[in-house]
Amino acid sequence: MQAGLREALLAALRLQIEFGADEALEAAPLDRLAARAPTPALAEPPPAASAKTALAQPALRSAPTLPLVTTPAAATAALAATAQSLAELREAIANTDSPLRDTATNLVFADGVPDSGLMMIGEAPGGDEDRQGKPFVGVSGQLLDRMMASIGLDRRQDFYLANILPWRPPGNRTPTDGEVAMFLPFLLRHVALVRPRHVVLLGGVSAKALLRAKDGITRLRGRWHSLPETGGEGVAGLPALPTLHPAYLLRTPSAKREAWADLILLRRTLDGEVPPG
């Protein structure tokens, strides 16, 4: 195969992966470069029937209705619902086909204490997380640990961490809408199994996906919200506090004032001084 053609085909394949294509339409690979048998000539069409003859012929039967194709989000929702424990959920995620799985090193499931009552949700693993198989262990994770320590919380005993995406997107890019839709059912099941009393949403991707909101993080942060009914049993109605992602704070140190205000609100809520709502 010529080098130029090979590079063009690889570029097209990468584009399909970025767009969320995850299955072929043929039962077997199709070699489009193989020699093809000549197309048989079409038979000579019969002479046009008269109107009287046409009326006498039976009406053509309509084509059978094809079944609806199951979308990845619907498939993962059905699979997630079968998980009765965190171990089963992790196994279900690990066995789910995804282009992200093929480019990542490790599955990043969770870290911290599941029964702590406080669950923090980010968007996707980065390079350090991908290598270690744990969320928030890189530079932004170290900042998050310092932030939580400033209000007396430690991930080893006081909170639980997860992401919407369990696999690192190539180049640490922002997750696509299709990727979020595919893995959101797993996350919602994750929340339902953990049953936290409070949820903190780290960053705009997490906040918009879990709250079904169109507003950005700067408009959502600073107050408690309730997770919508679409989250399902064990999720709907949970108090959720959106706040700025630690990675954003590293890029924009001036925003730490807003993040500190959110931390104070979280601490006062956990202490029972402020109701979550």
XYZ file of C-alpha atoms in Angstrom:
277
model
C 0.000 0.000 0.000
C 1.333 3.420 -0.905
C 2.523 5.495 2.064
C 0.236 8.423 1.199
C -2.854 6.209 0.946
C -1.989 4.437 4.206
C -1.651 7.755 6.072
C -4.968 8.979 4.644
C -6.741 5.800 5.783
C -5.215 6.062 9.263
C -6.277 9.713 9.496
C -9.835 8.763 8.518
C -9.858 6.006 11.136
C -8.651 8.392 13.854
C -11.379 10.854 12.901
C -14.048 8.130 13.181
C -12.749 7.200 16.635
C -12.889 10.837 17.771
C -16.462 11.072 16.481
C -17.456 8.053 18.596
C -17.762 5.367 15.892
C -17.519 2.075 17.771
C -18.847 -0.641 15.504
C -18.703 -1.763 11.878
C -21.713 -2.036 9.630
C -20.575 -5.255 7.924
C -20.382 -8.700 9.520
C -16.819 -9.127 8.190
C -14.080 -6.707 7.025
C -14.540 -5.593 3.439
C -11.458 -5.441 1.201
C -12.270 -2.514 -1.029
C -9.048 -2.938 -3.029
C -9.718 -6.544 -4.046
C -10.690 -7.320 -7.629
C -14.411 -7.264 -8.094
C -16.517 -9.441 -10.335
C -18.088 -7.444 -13.157
C -21.547 -6.209 -12.402
C -24.076 -8.258 -14.389
C -25.981 -6.325 -16.985
C -29.486 -5.415 -16.026
C -32.229 -7.355 -17.717
C -34.166 -5.492 -20.322
C -37.145 -3.912 -18.547
C -40.529 -5.274 -19.567
C -42.803 -3.025 -21.575
C -44.870 -0.657 -19.523
C -48.134 -2.162 -18.371
C -51.356 -0.511 -19.211
C -53.303 1.235 -16.483
C -55.865 -1.565 -16.530
C -53.179 -4.239 -16.083
C -51.505 -2.263 -13.307
C -54.753 -2.023 -11.370
C -55.213 -5.778 -11.626
C -51.811 -6.529 -10.100
C -51.593 -6.924 -6.296
C -50.082 -4.044 -4.377
C -46.434 -4.393 -3.489
C -45.799 -5.454 0.097
C -43.995 -2.891 2.211
C -40.507 -3.722 3.426
C -40.354 -5.159 6.936
C -39.566 -2.661 9.671
C -35.978 -3.025 10.856
C -35.348 -3.157 14.593
C -33.916 -0.026 16.181
C -30.164 -0.063 16.607
C -29.187 0.005 20.274
C -27.104 3.076 21.013
C -23.970 2.763 23.157
C -25.615 4.816 25.915
C -28.645 2.520 26.008
C -26.400 -0.545 25.980
C -24.245 0.723 28.834
C -27.334 1.708 30.826
C -28.637 -1.865 30.590
C -25.236 -3.266 31.508
C -24.746 -0.863 34.413
C -28.125 -1.767 35.885
C -27.015 -5.379 36.320
C -24.112 -4.466 38.615
C -24.979 -5.202 42.234
C -21.616 -4.215 43.735
C -18.679 -1.935 43.015
C -16.618 -4.964 41.971
C -19.275 -6.005 39.447
C -19.527 -2.453 38.151
C -15.777 -2.221 37.672
C -15.780 -5.512 35.772
C -18.667 -4.353 33.567
C -16.793 -1.162 32.676
C -13.588 -3.065 31.972
C -15.428 -5.379 29.556
C -17.221 -2.611 27.656
C -15.868 -1.940 24.175
C -14.700 1.641 23.742
C -12.093 3.359 21.565
C -10.849 5.021 24.768
C -10.062 1.621 26.275
C -7.875 0.808 23.290
C -5.703 3.913 23.735
C -5.482 3.969 27.549
C -3.080 2.076 29.808
C -5.224 1.410 32.876
C -8.845 1.568 33.921
C -9.289 4.408 36.435
C -12.229 3.397 38.601
C -12.141 5.156 41.988
C -10.140 5.969 45.102
C -10.877 6.878 48.695
C -13.550 5.572 51.072
C -16.880 4.541 49.462
C -18.898 4.744 52.690
C -17.522 8.140 53.775
C -20.756 9.902 52.763
C -18.998 12.376 50.435
C -18.387 11.558 46.760
C -16.371 13.823 44.457
C -16.740 13.429 40.684
C -14.364 14.728 38.027
C -14.418 14.403 34.265
C -11.630 12.100 33.038
C -8.220 10.696 34.013
C -4.993 12.408 32.986
C -1.598 10.938 32.219
C -0.599 10.252 35.837
C -4.002 8.723 36.580
C -3.747 6.520 33.503
C -0.354 5.204 34.590
C -1.356 4.539 38.210
C -4.982 3.495 37.675
C -6.297 5.931 40.309
C -8.159 9.258 39.954
C -6.626 12.568 40.974
C -3.045 11.473 41.656
C -1.303 13.984 39.379
C -0.564 17.654 39.983
C -4.248 18.627 40.028
C -4.977 15.733 42.399
C -2.262 16.913 44.762
C -3.833 20.374 44.753
C -7.233 18.810 45.450
C -5.784 16.939 48.441
C -4.353 20.190 49.824
C -7.663 21.967 49.279
C -9.602 19.283 51.121
C -7.009 19.168 53.897
C -7.580 22.888 54.422
C -11.107 22.065 55.640
C -10.036 18.987 57.572
C -10.798 16.249 55.003
C -8.518 13.415 53.875
C -9.194 11.029 50.985
C -7.973 8.096 53.102
C -10.985 8.434 55.384
C -13.287 11.338 54.507
C -14.268 11.191 50.812
C -14.462 9.064 47.682
C -13.271 10.012 44.174
C -14.417 8.991 40.696
C -14.646 10.382 37.159
C -17.305 10.324 34.451
C -14.861 8.644 32.054
C -12.914 5.643 33.374
C -10.375 5.831 30.542
C -7.995 8.654 29.656
C -8.902 10.502 26.429
C -5.917 10.715 24.054
C -3.834 13.805 24.692
C -5.858 14.645 27.815
C -8.456 16.283 25.593
C -11.911 17.242 26.874
C -14.386 14.334 26.706
C -16.797 14.443 23.791
C -20.562 14.512 24.303
C -20.752 10.974 22.921
C -18.170 9.679 25.382
C -19.939 11.328 28.304
C -23.285 9.875 27.192
C -21.769 6.409 26.878
C -20.209 6.278 30.347
C -22.710 8.381 32.303
C -24.971 5.354 33.050
C -21.995 3.636 34.686
C -21.305 6.699 36.825
C -24.940 7.020 37.882
C -24.903 3.367 38.915
C -21.648 4.060 40.743
C -23.340 6.836 42.724
C -26.354 4.630 43.446
C -24.142 1.854 44.820
C -22.056 4.202 46.972
C -25.113 6.133 48.241
C -23.279 9.276 49.364
C -25.023 11.940 51.434
C -23.345 14.757 49.481
C -21.772 15.001 46.022
C -19.157 17.497 44.828
C -18.940 18.008 41.046
C -15.433 18.997 39.971
C -15.472 21.076 36.798
C -17.893 22.014 34.056
C -18.081 18.633 32.296
C -19.069 16.842 35.494
C -21.497 19.560 36.615
C -23.307 19.878 33.288
C -23.581 16.115 32.793
C -24.841 15.255 36.278
C -27.152 18.260 36.641
C -28.398 18.106 33.022
C -27.545 21.818 32.867
C -26.596 24.116 30.009
C -24.958 26.788 32.162
C -21.206 26.812 32.617
C -19.423 26.034 35.853
C -19.005 29.691 36.817
C -22.800 30.075 36.899
C -23.470 26.721 38.552
C -20.881 26.875 41.340
C -21.357 28.522 44.720
C -24.635 26.846 45.720
C -26.117 23.407 46.255
C -28.236 21.730 43.593
C -30.291 18.531 43.580
C -29.433 15.777 41.124
C -32.367 15.417 38.710
C -34.913 12.602 38.635
C -33.310 11.253 35.460
C -30.448 10.043 37.623
C -32.580 7.143 38.782
C -33.152 5.457 42.115
C -30.459 6.196 44.676
C -29.273 9.262 42.752
C -32.229 11.607 42.239
C -32.449 14.363 44.807
C -28.921 14.006 46.160
C -27.428 17.405 47.097
C -24.627 18.298 44.680
C -22.153 21.175 44.898
C -20.444 22.176 41.623
C -17.029 23.766 41.982
C -14.001 24.603 39.878
C -11.737 21.773 38.779
C -8.255 21.796 40.354
C -6.684 21.734 36.874
C -8.494 24.990 36.095
C -7.203 26.510 39.336
C -3.649 25.628 38.316
C -4.164 27.515 35.063
C -6.122 30.357 36.669
C -4.824 31.021 40.210
C -7.062 34.086 40.530
C -10.080 31.732 40.676
C -8.913 30.146 43.933
C -10.974 32.719 45.852
C -14.198 31.242 44.395
C -12.997 27.697 45.053
C -12.231 28.572 48.669
C -15.758 29.937 49.097
C -17.115 26.613 47.802
C -14.939 24.699 50.259
C -16.226 26.781 53.155
C -19.798 26.101 52.018
C -19.027 22.365 51.876
C -17.470 22.375 55.340
C -20.355 24.292 56.893
C -22.858 21.934 55.249
C -21.045 18.836 56.504
C -21.049 20.401 59.988
C -24.806 20.985 59.812
C -24.507 24.773 59.884
C -25.940 25.269 56.385
C -28.627 23.064 54.792
C -27.687 21.639 51.364
C -30.149 23.639 49.337
